[in-house]
PDB file of C-alpha atoms in Angstrom:
ATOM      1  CA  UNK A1255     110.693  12.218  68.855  1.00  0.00           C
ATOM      2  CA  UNK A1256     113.748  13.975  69.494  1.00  0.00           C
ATOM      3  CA  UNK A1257     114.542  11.784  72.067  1.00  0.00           C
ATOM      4  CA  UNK A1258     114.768   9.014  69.497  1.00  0.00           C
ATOM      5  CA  UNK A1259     118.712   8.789  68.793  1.00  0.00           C
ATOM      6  CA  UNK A1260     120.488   9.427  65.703  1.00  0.00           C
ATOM      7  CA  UNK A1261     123.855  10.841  63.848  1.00  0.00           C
ATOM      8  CA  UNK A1262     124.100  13.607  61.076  1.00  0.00           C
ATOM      9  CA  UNK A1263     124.205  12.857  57.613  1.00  0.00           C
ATOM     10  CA  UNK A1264     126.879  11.087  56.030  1.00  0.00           C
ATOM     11  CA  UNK A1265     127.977   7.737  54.272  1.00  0.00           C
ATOM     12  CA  UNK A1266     126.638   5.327  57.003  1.00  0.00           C
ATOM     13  CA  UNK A1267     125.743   2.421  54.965  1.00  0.00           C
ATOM     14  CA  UNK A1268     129.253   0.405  53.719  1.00  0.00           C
ATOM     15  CA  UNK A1269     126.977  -1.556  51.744  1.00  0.00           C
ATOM     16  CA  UNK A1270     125.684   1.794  50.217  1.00  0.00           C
ATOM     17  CA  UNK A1271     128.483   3.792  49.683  1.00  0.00           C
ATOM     18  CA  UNK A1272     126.720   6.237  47.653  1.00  0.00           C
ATOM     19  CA  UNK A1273     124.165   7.070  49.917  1.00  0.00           C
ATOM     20  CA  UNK A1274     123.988  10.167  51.930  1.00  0.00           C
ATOM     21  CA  UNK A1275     121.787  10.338  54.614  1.00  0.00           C
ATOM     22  CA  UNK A1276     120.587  10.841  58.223  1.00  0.00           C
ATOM     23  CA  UNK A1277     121.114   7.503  60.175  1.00  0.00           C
ATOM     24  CA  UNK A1278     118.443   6.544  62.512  1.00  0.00           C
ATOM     25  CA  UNK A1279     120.269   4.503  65.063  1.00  0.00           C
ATOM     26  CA  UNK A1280     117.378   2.313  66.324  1.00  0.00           C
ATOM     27  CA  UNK A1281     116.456   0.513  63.285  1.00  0.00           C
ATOM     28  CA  UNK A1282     119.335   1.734  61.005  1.00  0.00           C
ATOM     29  CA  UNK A1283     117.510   3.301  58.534  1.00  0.00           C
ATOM     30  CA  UNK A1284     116.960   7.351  57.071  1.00  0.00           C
ATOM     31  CA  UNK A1285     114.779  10.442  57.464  1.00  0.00           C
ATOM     32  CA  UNK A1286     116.074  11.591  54.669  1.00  0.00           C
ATOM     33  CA  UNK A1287     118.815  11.004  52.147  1.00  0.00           C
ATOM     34  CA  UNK A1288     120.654  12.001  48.847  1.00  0.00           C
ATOM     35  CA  UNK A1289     122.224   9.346  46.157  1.00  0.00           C
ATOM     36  CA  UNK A1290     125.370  10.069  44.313  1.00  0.00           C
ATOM     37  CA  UNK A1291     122.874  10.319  41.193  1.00  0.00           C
ATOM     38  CA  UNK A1292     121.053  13.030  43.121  1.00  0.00           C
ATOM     39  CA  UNK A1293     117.909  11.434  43.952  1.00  0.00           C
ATOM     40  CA  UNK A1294     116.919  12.579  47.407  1.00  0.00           C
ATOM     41  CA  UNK A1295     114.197  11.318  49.687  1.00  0.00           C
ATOM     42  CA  UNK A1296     112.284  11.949  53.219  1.00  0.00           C
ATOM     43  CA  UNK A1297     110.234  10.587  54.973  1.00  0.00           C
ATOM     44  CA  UNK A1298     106.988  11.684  57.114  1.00  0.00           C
ATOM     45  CA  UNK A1299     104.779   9.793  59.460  1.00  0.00           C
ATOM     46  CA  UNK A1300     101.427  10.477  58.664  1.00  0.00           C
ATOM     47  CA  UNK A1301      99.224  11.905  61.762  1.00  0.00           C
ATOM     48  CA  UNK A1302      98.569   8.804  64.486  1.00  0.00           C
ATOM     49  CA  UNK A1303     101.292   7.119  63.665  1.00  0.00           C
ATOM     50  CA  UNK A1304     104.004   8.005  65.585  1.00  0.00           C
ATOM     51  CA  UNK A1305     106.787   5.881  66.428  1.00  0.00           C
ATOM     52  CA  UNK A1306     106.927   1.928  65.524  1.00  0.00           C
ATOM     53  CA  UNK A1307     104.397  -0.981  66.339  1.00  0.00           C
ATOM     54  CA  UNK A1308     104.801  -4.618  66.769  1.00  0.00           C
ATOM     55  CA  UNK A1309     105.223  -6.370  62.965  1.00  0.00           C
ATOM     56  CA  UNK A1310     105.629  -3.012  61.508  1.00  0.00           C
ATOM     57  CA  UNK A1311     108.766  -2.641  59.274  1.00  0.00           C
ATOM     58  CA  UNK A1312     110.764   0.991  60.114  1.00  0.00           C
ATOM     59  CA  UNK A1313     109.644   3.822  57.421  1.00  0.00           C
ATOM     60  CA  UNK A1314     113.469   4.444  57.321  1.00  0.00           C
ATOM     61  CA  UNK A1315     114.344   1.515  55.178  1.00  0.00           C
ATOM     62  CA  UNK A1316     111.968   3.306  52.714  1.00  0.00           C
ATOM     63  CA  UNK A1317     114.420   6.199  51.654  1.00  0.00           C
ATOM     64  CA  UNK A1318     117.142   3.583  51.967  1.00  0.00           C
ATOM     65  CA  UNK A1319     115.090   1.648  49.396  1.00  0.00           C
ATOM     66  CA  UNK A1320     114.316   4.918  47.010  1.00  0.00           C
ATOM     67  CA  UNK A1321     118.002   6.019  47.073  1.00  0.00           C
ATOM     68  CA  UNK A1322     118.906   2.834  44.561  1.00  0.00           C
ATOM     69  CA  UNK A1323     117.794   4.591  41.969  1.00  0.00           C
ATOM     70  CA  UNK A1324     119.163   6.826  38.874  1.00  0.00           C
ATOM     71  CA  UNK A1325     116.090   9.182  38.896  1.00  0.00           C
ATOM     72  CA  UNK A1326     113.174  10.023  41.219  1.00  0.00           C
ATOM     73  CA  UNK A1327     110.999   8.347  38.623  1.00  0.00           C
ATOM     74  CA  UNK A1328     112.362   4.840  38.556  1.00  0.00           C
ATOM     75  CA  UNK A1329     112.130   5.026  42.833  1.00  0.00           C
ATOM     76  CA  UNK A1330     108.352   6.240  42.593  1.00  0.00           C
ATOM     77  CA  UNK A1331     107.481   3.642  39.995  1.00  0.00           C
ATOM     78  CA  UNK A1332     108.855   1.393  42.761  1.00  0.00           C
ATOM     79  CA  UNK A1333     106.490   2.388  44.981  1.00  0.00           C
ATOM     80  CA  UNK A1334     103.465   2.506  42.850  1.00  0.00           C
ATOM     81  CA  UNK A1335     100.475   0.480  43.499  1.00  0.00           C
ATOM     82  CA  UNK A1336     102.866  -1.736  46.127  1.00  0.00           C
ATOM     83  CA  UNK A1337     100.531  -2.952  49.346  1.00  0.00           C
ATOM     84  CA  UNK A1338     102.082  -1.031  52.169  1.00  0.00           C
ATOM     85  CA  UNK A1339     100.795  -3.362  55.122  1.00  0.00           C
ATOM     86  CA  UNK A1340     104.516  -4.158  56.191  1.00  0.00           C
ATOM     87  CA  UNK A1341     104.495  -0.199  57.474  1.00  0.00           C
ATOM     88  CA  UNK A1342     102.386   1.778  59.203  1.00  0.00           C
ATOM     89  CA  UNK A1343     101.283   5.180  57.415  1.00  0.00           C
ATOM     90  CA  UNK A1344     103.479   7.560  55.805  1.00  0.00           C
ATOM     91  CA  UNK A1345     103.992  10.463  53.513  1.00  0.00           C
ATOM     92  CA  UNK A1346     107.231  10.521  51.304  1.00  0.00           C
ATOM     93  CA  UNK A1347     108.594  12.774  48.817  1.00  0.00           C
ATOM     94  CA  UNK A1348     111.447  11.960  46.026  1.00  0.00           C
ATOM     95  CA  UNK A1349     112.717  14.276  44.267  1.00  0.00           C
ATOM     96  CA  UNK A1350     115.591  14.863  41.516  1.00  0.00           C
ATOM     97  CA  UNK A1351     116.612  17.864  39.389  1.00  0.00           C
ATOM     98  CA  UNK A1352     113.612  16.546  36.585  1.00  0.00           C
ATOM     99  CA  UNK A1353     110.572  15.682  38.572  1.00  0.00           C
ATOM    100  CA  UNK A1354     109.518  15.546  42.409  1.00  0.00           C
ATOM    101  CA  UNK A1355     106.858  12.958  43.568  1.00  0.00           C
ATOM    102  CA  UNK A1356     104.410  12.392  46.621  1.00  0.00           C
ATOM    103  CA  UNK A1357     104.116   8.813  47.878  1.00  0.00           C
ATOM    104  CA  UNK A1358     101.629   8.263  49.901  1.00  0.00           C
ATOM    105  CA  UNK A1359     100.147   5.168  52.484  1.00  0.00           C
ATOM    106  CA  UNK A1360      97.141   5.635  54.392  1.00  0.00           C
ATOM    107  CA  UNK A1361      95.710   4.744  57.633  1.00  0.00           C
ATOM    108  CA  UNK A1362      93.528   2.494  55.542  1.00  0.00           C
ATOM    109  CA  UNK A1363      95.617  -0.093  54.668  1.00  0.00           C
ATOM    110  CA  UNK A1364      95.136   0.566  51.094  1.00  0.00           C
ATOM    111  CA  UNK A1365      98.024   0.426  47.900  1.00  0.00           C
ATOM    112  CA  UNK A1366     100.632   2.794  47.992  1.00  0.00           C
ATOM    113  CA  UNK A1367      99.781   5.971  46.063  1.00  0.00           C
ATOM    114  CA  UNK A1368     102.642   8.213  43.406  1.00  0.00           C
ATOM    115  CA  UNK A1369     101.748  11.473  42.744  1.00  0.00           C
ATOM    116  CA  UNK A1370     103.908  14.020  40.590  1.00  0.00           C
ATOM    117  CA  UNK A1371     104.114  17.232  41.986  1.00  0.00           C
ATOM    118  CA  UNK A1372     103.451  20.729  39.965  1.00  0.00           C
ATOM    119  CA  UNK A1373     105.710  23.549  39.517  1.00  0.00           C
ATOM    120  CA  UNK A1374     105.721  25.864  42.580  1.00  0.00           C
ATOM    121  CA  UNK A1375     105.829  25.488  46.362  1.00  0.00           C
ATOM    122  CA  UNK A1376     104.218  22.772  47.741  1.00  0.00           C
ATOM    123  CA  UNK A1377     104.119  21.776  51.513  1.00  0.00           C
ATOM    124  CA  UNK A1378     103.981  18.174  53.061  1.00  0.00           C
ATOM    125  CA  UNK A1379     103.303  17.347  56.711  1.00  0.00           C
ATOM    126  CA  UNK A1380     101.224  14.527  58.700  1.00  0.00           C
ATOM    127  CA  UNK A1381      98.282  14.830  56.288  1.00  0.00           C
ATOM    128  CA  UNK A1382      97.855  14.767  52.563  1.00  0.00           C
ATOM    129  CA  UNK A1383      99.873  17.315  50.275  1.00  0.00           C
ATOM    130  CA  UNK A1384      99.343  21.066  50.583  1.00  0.00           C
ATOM    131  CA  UNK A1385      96.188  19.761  53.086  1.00  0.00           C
ATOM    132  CA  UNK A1386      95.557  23.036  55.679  1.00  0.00           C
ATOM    133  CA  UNK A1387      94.001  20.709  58.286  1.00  0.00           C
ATOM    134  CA  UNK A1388      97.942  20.817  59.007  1.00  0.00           C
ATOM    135  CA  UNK A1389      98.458  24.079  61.273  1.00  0.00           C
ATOM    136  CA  UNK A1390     101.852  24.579  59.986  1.00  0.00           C
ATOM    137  CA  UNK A1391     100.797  24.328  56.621  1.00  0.00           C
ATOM    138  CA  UNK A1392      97.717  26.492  56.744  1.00  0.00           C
ATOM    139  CA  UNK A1393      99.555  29.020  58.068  1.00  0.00           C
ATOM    140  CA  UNK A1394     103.040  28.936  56.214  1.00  0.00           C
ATOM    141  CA  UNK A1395     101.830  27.979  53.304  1.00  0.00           C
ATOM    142  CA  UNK A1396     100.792  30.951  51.563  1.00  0.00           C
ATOM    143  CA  UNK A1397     104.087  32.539  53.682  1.00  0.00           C
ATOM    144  CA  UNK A1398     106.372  30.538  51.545  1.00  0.00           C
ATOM    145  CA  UNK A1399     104.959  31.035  48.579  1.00  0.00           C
ATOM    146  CA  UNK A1400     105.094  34.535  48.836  1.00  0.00           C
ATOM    147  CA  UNK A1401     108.779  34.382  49.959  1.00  0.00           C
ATOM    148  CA  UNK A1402     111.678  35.027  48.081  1.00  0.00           C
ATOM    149  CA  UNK A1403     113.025  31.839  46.405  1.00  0.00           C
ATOM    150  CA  UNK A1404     116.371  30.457  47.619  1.00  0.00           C
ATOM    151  CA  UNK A1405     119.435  31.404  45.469  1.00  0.00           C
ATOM    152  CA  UNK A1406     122.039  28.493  46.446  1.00  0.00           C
ATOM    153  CA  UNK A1407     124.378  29.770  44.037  1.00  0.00           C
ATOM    154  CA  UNK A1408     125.252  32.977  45.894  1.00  0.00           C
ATOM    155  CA  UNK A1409     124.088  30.816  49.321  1.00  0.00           C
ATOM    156  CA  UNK A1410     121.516  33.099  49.920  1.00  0.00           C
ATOM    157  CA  UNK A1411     118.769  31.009  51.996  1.00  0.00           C
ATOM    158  CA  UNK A1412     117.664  33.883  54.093  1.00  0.00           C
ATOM    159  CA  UNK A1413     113.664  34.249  53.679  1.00  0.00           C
ATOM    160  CA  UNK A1414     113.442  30.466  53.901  1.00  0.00           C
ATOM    161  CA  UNK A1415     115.801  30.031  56.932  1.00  0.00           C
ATOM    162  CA  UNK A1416     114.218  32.377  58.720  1.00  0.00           C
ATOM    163  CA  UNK A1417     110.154  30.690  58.061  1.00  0.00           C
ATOM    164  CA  UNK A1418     112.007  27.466  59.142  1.00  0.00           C
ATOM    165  CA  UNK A1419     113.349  29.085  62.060  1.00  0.00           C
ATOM    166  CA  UNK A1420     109.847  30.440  63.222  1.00  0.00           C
ATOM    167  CA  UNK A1421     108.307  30.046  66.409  1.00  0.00           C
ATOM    168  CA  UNK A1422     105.171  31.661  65.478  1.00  0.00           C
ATOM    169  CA  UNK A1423     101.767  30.166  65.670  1.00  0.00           C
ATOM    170  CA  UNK A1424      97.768  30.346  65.866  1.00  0.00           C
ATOM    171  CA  UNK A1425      96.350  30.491  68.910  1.00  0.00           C
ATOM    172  CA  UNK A1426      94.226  27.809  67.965  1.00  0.00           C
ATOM    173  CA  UNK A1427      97.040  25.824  66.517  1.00  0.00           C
ATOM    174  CA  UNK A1428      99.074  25.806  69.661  1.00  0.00           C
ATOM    175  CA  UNK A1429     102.690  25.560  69.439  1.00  0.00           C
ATOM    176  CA  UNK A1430     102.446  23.061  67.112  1.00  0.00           C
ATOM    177  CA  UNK A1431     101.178  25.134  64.314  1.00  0.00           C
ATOM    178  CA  UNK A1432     104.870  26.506  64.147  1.00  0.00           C
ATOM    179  CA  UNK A1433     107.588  25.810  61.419  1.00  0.00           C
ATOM    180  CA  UNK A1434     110.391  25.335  64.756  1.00  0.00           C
ATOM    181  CA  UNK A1435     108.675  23.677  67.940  1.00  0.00           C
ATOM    182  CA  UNK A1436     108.923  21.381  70.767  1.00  0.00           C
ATOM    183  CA  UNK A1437     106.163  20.051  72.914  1.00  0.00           C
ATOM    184  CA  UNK A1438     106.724  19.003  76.424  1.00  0.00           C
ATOM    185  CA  UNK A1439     106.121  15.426  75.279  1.00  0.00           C
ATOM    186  CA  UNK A1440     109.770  15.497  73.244  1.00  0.00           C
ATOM    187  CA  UNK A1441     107.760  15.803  69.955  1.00  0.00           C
ATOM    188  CA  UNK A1442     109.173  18.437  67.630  1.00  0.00           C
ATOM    189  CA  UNK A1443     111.869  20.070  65.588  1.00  0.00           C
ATOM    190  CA  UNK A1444     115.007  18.260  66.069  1.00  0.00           C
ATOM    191  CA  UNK A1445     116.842  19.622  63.397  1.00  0.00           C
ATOM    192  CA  UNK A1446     116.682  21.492  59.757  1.00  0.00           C
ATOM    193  CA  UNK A1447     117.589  20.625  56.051  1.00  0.00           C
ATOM    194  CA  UNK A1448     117.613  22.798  52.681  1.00  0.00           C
ATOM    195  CA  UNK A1449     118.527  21.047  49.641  1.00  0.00           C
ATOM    196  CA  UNK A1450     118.933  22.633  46.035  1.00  0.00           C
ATOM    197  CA  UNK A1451     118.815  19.713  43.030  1.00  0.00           C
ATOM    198  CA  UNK A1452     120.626  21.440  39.833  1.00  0.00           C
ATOM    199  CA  UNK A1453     118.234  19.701  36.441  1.00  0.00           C
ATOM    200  CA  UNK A1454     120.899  17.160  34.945  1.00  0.00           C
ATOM    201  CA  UNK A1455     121.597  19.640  31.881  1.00  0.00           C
ATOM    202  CA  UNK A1456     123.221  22.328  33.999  1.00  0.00           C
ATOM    203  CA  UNK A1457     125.876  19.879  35.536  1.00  0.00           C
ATOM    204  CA  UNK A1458     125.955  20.815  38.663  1.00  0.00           C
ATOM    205  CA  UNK A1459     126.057  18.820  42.349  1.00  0.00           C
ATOM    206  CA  UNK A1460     123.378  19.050  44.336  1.00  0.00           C
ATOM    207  CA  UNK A1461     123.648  21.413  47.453  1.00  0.00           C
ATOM    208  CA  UNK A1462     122.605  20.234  51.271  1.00  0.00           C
ATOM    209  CA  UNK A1463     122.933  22.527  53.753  1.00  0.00           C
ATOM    210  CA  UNK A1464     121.855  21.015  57.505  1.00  0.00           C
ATOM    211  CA  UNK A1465     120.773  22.122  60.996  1.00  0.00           C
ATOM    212  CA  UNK A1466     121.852  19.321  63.648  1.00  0.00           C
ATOM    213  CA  UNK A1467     119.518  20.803  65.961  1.00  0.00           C
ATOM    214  CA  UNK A1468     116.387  23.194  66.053  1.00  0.00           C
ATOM    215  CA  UNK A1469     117.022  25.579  63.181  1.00  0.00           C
ATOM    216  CA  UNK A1470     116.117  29.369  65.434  1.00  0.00           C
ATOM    217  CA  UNK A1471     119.068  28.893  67.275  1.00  0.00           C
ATOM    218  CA  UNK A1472     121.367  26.069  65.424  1.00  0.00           C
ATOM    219  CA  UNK A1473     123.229  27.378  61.813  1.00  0.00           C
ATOM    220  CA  UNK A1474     122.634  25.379  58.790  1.00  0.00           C
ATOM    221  CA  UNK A1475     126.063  23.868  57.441  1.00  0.00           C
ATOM    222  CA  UNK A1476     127.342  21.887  54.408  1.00  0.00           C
ATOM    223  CA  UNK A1477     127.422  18.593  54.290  1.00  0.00           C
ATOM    224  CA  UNK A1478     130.609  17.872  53.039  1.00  0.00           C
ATOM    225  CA  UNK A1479     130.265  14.062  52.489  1.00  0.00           C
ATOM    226  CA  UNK A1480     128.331  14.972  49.123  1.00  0.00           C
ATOM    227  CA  UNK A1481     131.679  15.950  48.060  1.00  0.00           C
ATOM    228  CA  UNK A1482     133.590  12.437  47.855  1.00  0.00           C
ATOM    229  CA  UNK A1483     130.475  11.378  45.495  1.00  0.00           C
ATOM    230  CA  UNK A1484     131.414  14.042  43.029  1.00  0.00           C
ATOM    231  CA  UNK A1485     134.503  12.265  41.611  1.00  0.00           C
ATOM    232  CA  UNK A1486     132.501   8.418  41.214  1.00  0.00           C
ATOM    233  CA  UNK A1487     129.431  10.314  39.882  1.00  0.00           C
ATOM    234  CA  UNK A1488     131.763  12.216  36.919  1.00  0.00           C
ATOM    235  CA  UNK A1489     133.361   8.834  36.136  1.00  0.00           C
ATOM    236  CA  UNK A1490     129.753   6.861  35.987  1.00  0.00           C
ATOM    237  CA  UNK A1491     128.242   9.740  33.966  1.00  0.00           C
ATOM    238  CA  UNK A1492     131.447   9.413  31.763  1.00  0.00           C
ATOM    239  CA  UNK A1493     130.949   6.442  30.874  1.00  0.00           C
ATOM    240  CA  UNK A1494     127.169   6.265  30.098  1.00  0.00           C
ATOM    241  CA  UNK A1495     127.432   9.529  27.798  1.00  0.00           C
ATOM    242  CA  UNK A1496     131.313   9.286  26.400  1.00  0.00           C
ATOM    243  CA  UNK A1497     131.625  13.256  27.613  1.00  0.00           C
ATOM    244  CA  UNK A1498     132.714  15.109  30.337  1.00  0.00           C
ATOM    245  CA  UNK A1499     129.528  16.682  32.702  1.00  0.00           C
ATOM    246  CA  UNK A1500     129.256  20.349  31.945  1.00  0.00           C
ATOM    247  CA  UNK A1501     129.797  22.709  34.899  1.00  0.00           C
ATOM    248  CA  UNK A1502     127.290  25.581  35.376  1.00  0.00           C
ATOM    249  CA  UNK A1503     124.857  26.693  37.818  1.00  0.00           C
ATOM    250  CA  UNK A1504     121.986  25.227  40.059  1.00  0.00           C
ATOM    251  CA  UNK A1505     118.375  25.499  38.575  1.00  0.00           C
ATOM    252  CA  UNK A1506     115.975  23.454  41.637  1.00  0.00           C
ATOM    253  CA  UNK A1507     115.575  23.455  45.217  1.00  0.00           C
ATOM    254  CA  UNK A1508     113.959  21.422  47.810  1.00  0.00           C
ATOM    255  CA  UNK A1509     112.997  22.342  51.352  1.00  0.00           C
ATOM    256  CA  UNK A1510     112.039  19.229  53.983  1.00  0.00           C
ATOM    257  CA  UNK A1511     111.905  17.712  56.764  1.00  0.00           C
ATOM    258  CA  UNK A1512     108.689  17.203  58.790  1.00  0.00           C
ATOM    259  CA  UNK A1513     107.449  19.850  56.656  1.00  0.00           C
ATOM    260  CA  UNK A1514     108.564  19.669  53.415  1.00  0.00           C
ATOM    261  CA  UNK A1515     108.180  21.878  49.995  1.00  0.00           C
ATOM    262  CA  UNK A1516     109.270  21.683  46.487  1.00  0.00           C
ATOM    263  CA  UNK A1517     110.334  24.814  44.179  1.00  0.00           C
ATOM    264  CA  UNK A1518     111.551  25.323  40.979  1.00  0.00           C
ATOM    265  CA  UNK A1519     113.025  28.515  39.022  1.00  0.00           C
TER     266      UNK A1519
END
């Protein structure tokens, strides 16, 4: 709900100083977030599940929890077969310059479920992954894909900011079946990331551009507090390889938020 407050991404954690992330002021938690190791992760609720119940945990501590990790694998594995009772549903995605995963807790009370995603664009709303009982996915979907990829290192976003910044829709769908909407309940697009993870090899910092409101008429900027991880990050990879990192280009990119997608060139 956009009525729900919270501030921009940045460092708002002291006892997480390398954590990047969208701060939800009510429980203190993130949407989504980026370590200094360049793990990201976001956060979904899954369809019915909107906003918190009584003895429900926040989802938000979730990213919080996935961001203590050196690689998207180590947080998935975290998340692997654990009971998810203390929440109510979600969808997440984690994600690194190697590997991107979907973790998943239904309705049904069941274990938490870790699946790996496969090369290409993939889309991730309310229901399961790529599922086009989702409006927005049925209908984007096959959009995106046929887009042209992102280029972060010449900053050229365009085909994807523009899908992102679409008000079109189905009329079957209703407004909700478009990438940027708002109903007149205060559920909608509040505001826009794009993220490009560079694959460890290349040496490169990952890349968030964000929206702090709906993305057809608000511009997608840097976040510039991924920049005072760059310095700790060079000394802690220092260390564990005896070498200065490399510096070359980025090689992956990640596009989220309540509808999220994976690529990689």
């Amino acid at each position: 709900m956009v009525s729900r407050p919270w501030r921009a991404p940045d460092r708002h954690w002291p006892e997480r100083p390398d954590v990047v992330g969208g701060l939800d002021v009510l429980a203190g938690g993130s949407w989504f977030g980026l370590n200094d190791r360049g793990v990201m992760a976001t956060i979904l609720n899954r369809v019915g599940t909107l906003g918190p119940a009584a003895g429900k945990r926040s989802r938000g501590t979730l990213v919080l929890e996935a961001l203590e990790h050196a690689s998207a694998q180590a947080a998935a594995d975290l998340f692997r077969f654990r009971e998810g009772a203390e929440y109510r549903a979600f969808n997440m995605l984690i994600a690194d310059g190697v590997a991107a995963y979907w973790v998943c807790h239904r309705e049904d009370g069941g274990p938490v479920q870790v699946q790996i995603l496969s090369p290409g664009v993939s889309m991730l709303a309310g229901f399961d992954l790529n599922d086009d009982h989702d409006p927005r996915i049925r209908a984007y979907g096959p959009t995106f894909r046929l887009a042209p990829p992102p280029v972060p290192e010449s900053g050229d976003w365009s085909a994807w900011q523009a899908l992102l910044a679409s008000r079109t829709f189905a009329p079957e769908a209703g407004p909700k079946g478009a990438m940027c909407f708002m109903t007149g309940t205060g559920f909608g697009t509040g505001s826009s990331s794009l993220m490009a993870l560079p694959a460890p090899r290349l040496g490169r910092a990952p890349l968030w551009l964000f929206a702090a409101g709906p993305p057809d008429r608000t511009a997608h900027e840097r976040i510039t507090a991924l920049e005072s991880g760059k310095q700790r990050e060079g000394i802690v990879r220092t260390v564990e390889s005896g070498q200065l990192p490399p510096h070359t280009r980025s090689a992956a990119s990640f596009k989220g938020m309540d509808h999220a997608s994976a690529d990689q060139w």
